[in-house]
Amino acid sequence: MWFFARDPVRDFPFELSPEAPEGSPPGPWVLHRGRKKATGSLVSIFVYDVKPGAEEQTQVAKAAFKRLKTLRHPNILAYIDGLETEKCLHVVTEAVTPLGMYLKARVDAGGLKEQELSWGLHQIVKALSFLVNDCNLIHNNVCMAAVFVDRAGEWKLGGLDYMYSAQGNGGGPPRKGIPELEQYDPPELTDNSGRAVREKWSADMWRLGCLIWEVFNGPLPRATALRNPGKIPKSLVPHYCELVGANPKVRPNPARFLQNCQAPGGFMNNRFVETNLFLEEIQIKEPAEKQKFFQELSKSLDSFPEDFCRHKVLPQLLTAFEFGNAGAVVLTPLFKVGKFLSAEEYQQKIIPVVVKMFSSTDRAMRIRLLQQMEQFIQYLDEPTVNTQIFPHVVHGFLDTNPAIREQTVKSMLLLAPKLNEANLNVELMKHFARLQAKDEQGPIRCNTTVCLGKIGSYLSASTRHRVLTSAFSRATKDPFAPSRVAGVLGFAATHNFYSMNDCAHKILPVLCGLTVDPEKSVRDQAFKAIRSFLSKLESVSEDPTQLAEVEKDVHAASSPGMGGAAASWAGWAVTGVSSLTSKFIRAHPMATQAETNVPQRPMPEGHPAPAPTPLSATSTTSDRWETQEDKDTTEDSSTADRWDDEDWGSLEQEAESVLAQQDDWSTRGQASIAGQVSPPENNSPESDWSNWEAEGSWEQGWQEPSSPEPPPEGTRLASEYNWGGPESNDKGDPFAALSVRSSTQPRPESDSWGEDNWEGLETESRQVKAELARKKREDRRREMEAKRAEKKAAKGPMKLGARKLD
């Protein structure tokens, strides 16, 4: 039976890269790139081939193997694994690059900053201090070839081949026999008289001076070149001169050299070194210190090297969030560092943390996430958004903090393209309806309208038909002027989603009413939109064959590509409104006091909507905001579209109080909101859209657009247009009716934009409704009193201890 010896190199868990060796520094070792067979992680492998007749070099290599294996320090090359055979030595370390190659590559790319060099030298001096002061070891080989740089830009001290003990118990320094290394030896080594007065660190500090000269000036040609500092920074020159002084006794200890360089104004006294020192000790820092550090870190990251941010700052940020309870303060630097990552790295390192952050109840973290969503939204896939992020984000719509509600609305611009059918067309529209109808902050209502116009292209055709016209029409009656502007711009941005019939009968009547708005900005936008819609109608009237082309998007499925085009066509941007929102919320906290006094009682999701009742059609205040669109809808569409048929509670009691108040924008807005919070009494499983109306529908709110609303002088102009034929509508021309009515009504003496003189047409009908409601309540009260009297008469006087049942 034959037995074959196993090859230890073949069984070694690491393998050399097929590429050429990365470097052959002076000495016995050759540096190769390699990787771990099991994981593929990159490593560096130092290889020494045993050659006959080179026993001295082999002993030096074995001694270096042993030293590297036993020495552990953050600034010394990290040992991972090793292999020793009769033919070779393999030493596996962290993936590094020789300092000479690293500096050359960085110079070709634009050069290293002074702060990077200061931190690199700080690390080498700190490693020497550890060896001399803590281990009583003399490195004996400090030079460019003995320094390596890892992927984070950290400098590591290697080249331990010629190390010896400072106590002399291991013999004197080994002979190098390599001229390239011997040129770094200090002059006292050739002067026997100077050995008695030198310190144990004197030789290594001389070599450190040579290293500093080479870092700034290139390879050292001869020892006499050290007299000229060259490009060494002025703040470092005095300390450098101490290192290369002829008297070895004057050369400072490595620890004192660090102190001198870190003094105020010193070479190593800068933000980059301070940041690194804090990160090295972050585990023992107080929570308050960590908070302050992370708050200031994001300002400095722009000036820090990219590799340093990716491989040193990022792991510390992730650790601080996972185990250090750092909270929202890590978000800003975390996303800033994330810009340096590839898409794959971002998915692996950042996204899991982001998903976990969204489930946090910390308000500061939630608002930071919403504000910075644009930095990571492109890395989120649709399943993650719909199942792990959106369910947490929607809670922001119900938050009592206006800033969180505002940021939640704006975040929908980024989330909408990734939402599924149910979340986008049902859940999101339900929350938008509530905000536009009930939110006490006018700027938030404005942003809701703006956002709806921007995401309109992502909605399904049926949702667009039900929501857009109603929502924008209601926005045009908002007491907050920017909301009215947003309503007009919403119509303009989504113009391609309306049929010509809707443009003529639903949209233009609403826009015409805004031509006499008290705010000039609203009037200007209204005129622009009217001209745009009229031009479309006129072009189709001139050439009816264009109708199919003009209405091609009306029934089209959701198209992400149309969102940007619509928004740019309207010339609006949510960023401008967002700044306006913040200003209004901060500067006018009492502007909506009347609305904030109304308790906000959000309806639980899935709660059935109130059943439509005849009472709401005759006596509720929402009826006086019924638009021409609503009249058309009740005749032409299914019962699922009956937005105004919902019973919003006992709204009849509000009619008289509304009439008793001044008939201006603000009063009407407050009165409508006061009516919305009445609890529904009846339930009806009408349709999925009924859930919206239970919490604020698109067709009911502060100021519903109404066909009698526009001023008479404005509506007369509509009849001057030739629409291609007589109207075949049983309801007649609403504009003509208004014209006739206006002739019998007393005309106001003033034509001021700021006066609300447009609603005289409805005053009589509203008074009649209010009178009917009052009579009904009186009849009901008398009926209840009669019943109570009848019960008391039948029972007789109550006895002591008897229980009153009624």
Coordinates of N, CA, C and O in Angstrom, one line a residue, residues 369-451:
L369 N -34.6 60.7 8.9 CA -34.8 59.8 7.8 C -35.6 60.3 6.7 O -35.2 60.2 5.5
L370 N -36.7 61.0 7.0 CA -37.5 61.5 6.0 C -36.8 62.7 5.2 O -36.9 62.8 4.0
Q371 N -36.1 63.5 5.9 CA -35.4 64.6 5.3 C -34.3 64.1 4.4 O -34.0 64.8 3.4
Q372 N -33.7 63.0 4.7 CA -32.5 62.5 3.9 C -32.9 61.3 3.0 O -32.0 60.6 2.6
M373 N -34.1 61.1 2.8 CA -34.5 59.9 2.1 C -34.0 59.9 0.6 O -33.7 58.8 0.1
E374 N -33.8 61.0 0.0 CA -33.3 61.1 -1.3 C -31.9 60.5 -1.5 O -31.5 60.1 -2.6
Q375 N -31.2 60.4 -0.4 CA -29.8 59.8 -0.4 C -29.8 58.3 -0.5 O -28.8 57.8 -0.9
F376 N -30.9 57.7 -0.1 CA -30.9 56.2 -0.1 C -32.0 55.6 -0.8 O -32.1 54.3 -0.9
I377 N -33.0 56.3 -1.3 CA -34.2 55.7 -1.9 C -33.9 54.9 -3.1 O -34.5 53.9 -3.4
Q378 N -32.8 55.3 -3.9 CA -32.5 54.5 -5.1 C -32.0 53.1 -4.8 O -32.0 52.3 -5.6
Y379 N -31.6 52.9 -3.5 CA -31.1 51.6 -3.2 C -32.1 50.7 -2.6 O -31.8 49.5 -2.3
L380 N -33.3 51.2 -2.4 CA -34.4 50.4 -1.8 C -35.2 49.7 -2.9 O -35.6 50.3 -3.9
D381 N -35.5 48.4 -2.8 CA -36.3 47.7 -3.7 C -37.8 47.8 -3.3 O -38.1 48.2 -2.2
E382 N -38.7 47.5 -4.3 CA -40.1 47.7 -4.0 C -40.6 46.8 -2.9 O -41.4 47.3 -2.1
P383 N -40.3 45.5 -2.8 CA -40.8 44.7 -1.7 C -40.4 45.3 -0.3 O -41.2 45.3 0.6
T384 N -39.2 45.8 -0.2 CA -38.7 46.4 1.1 C -39.5 47.6 1.4 O -39.9 47.9 2.5
V385 N -39.8 48.5 0.4 CA -40.5 49.7 0.6 C -41.9 49.4 1.1 O -42.4 50.0 2.0
N386 N -42.6 48.5 0.4 CA -44.0 48.2 0.7 C -44.3 47.4 2.0 O -45.3 47.6 2.6
T387 N -43.3 46.6 2.3 CA -43.6 45.7 3.5 C -42.9 46.2 4.8 O -43.3 45.9 5.9
Q388 N -41.7 46.9 4.6 CA -40.9 47.2 5.8 C -40.8 48.7 6.1 O -40.5 49.1 7.2
I389 N -41.0 49.5 5.1 CA -40.8 51.0 5.3 C -42.1 51.8 5.2 O -42.4 52.5 6.1
F390 N -42.9 51.6 4.2 CA -44.2 52.3 4.1 C -45.1 52.2 5.3 O -45.7 53.2 5.8
P391 N -45.3 51.0 5.8 CA -46.2 50.8 7.0 C -45.7 51.7 8.2 O -46.6 52.1 9.0
H392 N -44.4 51.9 8.3 CA -43.9 52.8 9.4 C -44.0 54.3 9.0 O -44.3 55.1 9.9
V393 N -43.8 54.6 7.7 CA -43.8 56.0 7.3 C -45.2 56.6 7.5 O -45.3 57.8 7.9
V394 N -46.2 55.8 7.2 CA -47.6 56.4 7.2 C -48.0 56.8 8.6 O -48.9 57.7 8.7
H395 N -47.4 56.4 9.6 CA -47.7 56.8 10.9 C -47.4 58.3 11.1 O -48.0 59.0 11.9
G396 N -46.5 58.8 10.2 CA -46.2 60.3 10.3 C -47.3 61.1 9.9 O -47.4 62.3 10.2
F397 N -48.3 60.6 9.0 CA -49.4 61.4 8.7 C -50.3 61.8 9.9 O -51.0 62.8 9.8
L398 N -50.3 60.9 10.9 CA -51.1 61.1 12.1 C -50.4 61.8 13.2 O -50.9 61.9 14.3
D399 N -49.1 62.1 13.0 CA -48.3 62.6 14.1 C -48.8 64.0 14.5 O -49.2 64.8 13.7
T400 N -48.7 64.3 15.8 CA -49.1 65.6 16.2 C -48.1 66.7 15.9 O -48.4 67.9 16.1
N401 N -46.9 66.3 15.5 CA -45.9 67.3 15.2 C -46.0 67.7 13.8 O -45.9 66.9 12.9
P402 N -46.3 69.0 13.5 CA -46.4 69.4 12.1 C -45.2 69.2 11.2 O -45.4 68.9 10.0
A403 N -44.0 69.3 11.8 CA -42.8 69.1 11.0 C -42.7 67.6 10.5 O -42.3 67.4 9.3
I404 N -43.2 66.7 11.3 CA -43.1 65.3 10.8 C -44.2 65.0 9.8 O -44.0 64.3 8.8
R405 N -45.4 65.6 9.9 CA -46.4 65.5 8.9 C -46.0 66.1 7.6 O -46.2 65.5 6.5
E406 N -45.3 67.2 7.7 CA -44.8 67.8 6.4 C -43.8 67.0 5.7 O -43.9 66.7 4.5
Q407 N -42.8 66.5 6.5 CA -41.8 65.6 5.9 C -42.3 64.3 5.4 O -41.9 63.8 4.4
T408 N -43.3 63.8 6.0 CA -44.0 62.6 5.5 C -44.6 62.8 4.2 O -44.5 61.9 3.3
V409 N -45.3 63.9 4.0 CA -45.9 64.2 2.8 C -44.9 64.4 1.7 O -45.0 63.8 0.6
K410 N -43.8 65.1 1.9 CA -42.8 65.3 0.9 C -42.1 64.0 0.6 O -41.6 63.8 -0.6
S411 N -42.0 63.1 1.5 CA -41.3 61.8 1.2 C -42.0 61.0 0.2 O -41.5 60.1 -0.4
M412 N -43.3 61.2 0.1 CA -44.1 60.4 -0.8 C -43.7 60.7 -2.3 O -43.9 59.8 -3.1
L413 N -43.1 61.8 -2.6 CA -42.6 62.0 -3.9 C -41.5 61.0 -4.3 O -41.4 60.6 -5.4
L414 N -40.8 60.5 -3.3 CA -39.7 59.5 -3.6 C -40.3 58.1 -3.4 O -39.8 57.2 -4.1
L415 N -41.2 57.9 -2.5 CA -41.7 56.6 -2.3 C -42.8 56.1 -3.4 O -42.9 54.9 -3.6
A416 N -43.5 57.1 -3.9 CA -44.6 56.8 -4.8 C -44.3 55.8 -5.9 O -45.0 54.9 -6.2
P417 N -43.1 56.1 -6.6 CA -42.8 55.1 -7.8 C -42.6 53.7 -7.3 O -42.7 52.8 -8.2
K418 N -42.3 53.5 -6.1 CA -42.0 52.1 -5.6 C -43.2 51.5 -4.9 O -43.1 50.3 -4.4
L419 N -44.3 52.2 -4.7 CA -45.5 51.6 -3.9 C -46.3 50.8 -4.8 O -46.5 51.0 -6.0
N420 N -46.9 49.7 -4.2 CA -47.8 48.8 -5.0 C -49.2 49.5 -5.1 O -49.5 50.6 -4.6
E421 N -50.1 48.8 -5.8 CA -51.4 49.3 -6.1 C -52.2 49.7 -4.8 O -52.8 50.7 -4.7
A422 N -52.2 48.8 -3.8 CA -53.0 49.0 -2.6 C -52.4 50.2 -1.8 O -53.2 51.1 -1.3
N423 N -51.1 50.2 -1.6 CA -50.5 51.3 -0.8 C -50.7 52.7 -1.5 O -50.9 53.7 -0.8
L424 N -50.5 52.7 -2.8 CA -50.5 54.0 -3.5 C -51.9 54.5 -3.7 O -52.3 55.6 -3.4
N425 N -52.8 53.7 -4.3 CA -54.1 54.1 -4.7 C -55.2 54.1 -3.6 O -56.2 54.7 -3.8
V426 N -54.9 53.4 -2.6 CA -55.9 53.3 -1.5 C -55.4 53.9 -0.2 O -55.9 54.9 0.3
E427 N -54.3 53.3 0.3 CA -53.8 53.7 1.6 C -53.3 55.2 1.6 O -53.6 56.0 2.4
L428 N -52.5 55.5 0.6 CA -51.9 56.8 0.5 C -52.9 57.9 0.3 O -52.9 58.9 0.9
M429 N -53.9 57.6 -0.7 CA -54.9 58.5 -1.0 C -55.8 58.8 0.2 O -56.3 59.9 0.4
K430 N -56.0 57.8 1.1 CA -56.8 58.0 2.3 C -56.2 59.0 3.2 O -56.8 59.9 3.7
H431 N -54.8 58.9 3.4 CA -54.1 59.8 4.3 C -54.1 61.2 3.6 O -54.2 62.2 4.3
F432 N -53.9 61.3 2.3 CA -53.9 62.6 1.7 C -55.2 63.3 1.8 O -55.3 64.5 2.0
A433 N -56.3 62.5 1.7 CA -57.6 63.1 1.8 C -57.8 63.7 3.2 O -58.3 64.8 3.4
R434 N -57.3 62.9 4.2 CA -57.5 63.4 5.6 C -56.7 64.7 5.8 O -57.1 65.7 6.4
L435 N -55.4 64.7 5.3 CA -54.6 65.9 5.5 C -55.2 67.1 4.8 O -55.2 68.2 5.3
Q436 N -55.7 66.9 3.6 CA -56.2 68.1 2.8 C -57.5 68.6 3.4 O -57.8 69.8 3.3
A437 N -58.2 67.7 4.1 CA -59.5 68.1 4.6 C -59.4 68.6 6.1 O -60.1 69.6 6.5
K438 N -58.5 68.0 6.9 CA -58.6 68.2 8.3 C -57.4 68.9 8.9 O -57.4 69.3 10.1
D439 N -56.2 68.9 8.2 CA -55.0 69.4 8.9 C -55.2 70.8 9.2 O -55.6 71.6 8.4
E440 N -54.8 71.2 10.4 CA -54.9 72.6 10.9 C -53.8 73.5 10.3 O -53.9 74.7 10.4
Q441 N -52.8 72.9 9.7 CA -51.7 73.7 9.2 C -51.9 73.9 7.7 O -51.9 73.0 6.9
G442 N -52.2 75.2 7.3 CA -52.4 75.5 5.9 C -51.2 75.1 5.0 O -51.4 74.5 3.9
P443 N -50.0 75.3 5.4 CA -48.9 74.9 4.5 C -48.8 73.4 4.3 O -48.4 73.0 3.2
I444 N -49.2 72.6 5.3 CA -49.2 71.1 5.1 C -50.3 70.8 4.1 O -50.1 69.9 3.2
R445 N -51.5 71.4 4.1 CA -52.5 71.2 3.1 C -52.0 71.5 1.8 O -52.3 70.9 0.8
C446 N -51.2 72.6 1.7 CA -50.7 73.1 0.4 C -49.7 72.0 -0.1 O -49.7 71.7 -1.3
N447 N -48.8 71.5 0.7 CA -47.8 70.5 0.3 C -48.5 69.2 -0.1 O -48.0 68.5 -1.0
T448 N -49.6 68.9 0.5 CA -50.4 67.7 0.1 C -50.9 67.8 -1.3 O -50.8 66.9 -2.1
T449 N -51.4 69.0 -1.6 CA -51.9 69.3 -3.0 C -50.7 69.2 -4.0 O -50.9 68.6 -5.1
V450 N -49.6 69.8 -3.6 CA -48.5 69.8 -4.5 C -48.0 68.4 -4.8 O -47.7 68.0 -5.9
C451 N -47.9 67.6 -3.7 CA -47.4 66.3 -3.8 C -48.3 65.4 -4.7 O -47.9 64.6 -5.5

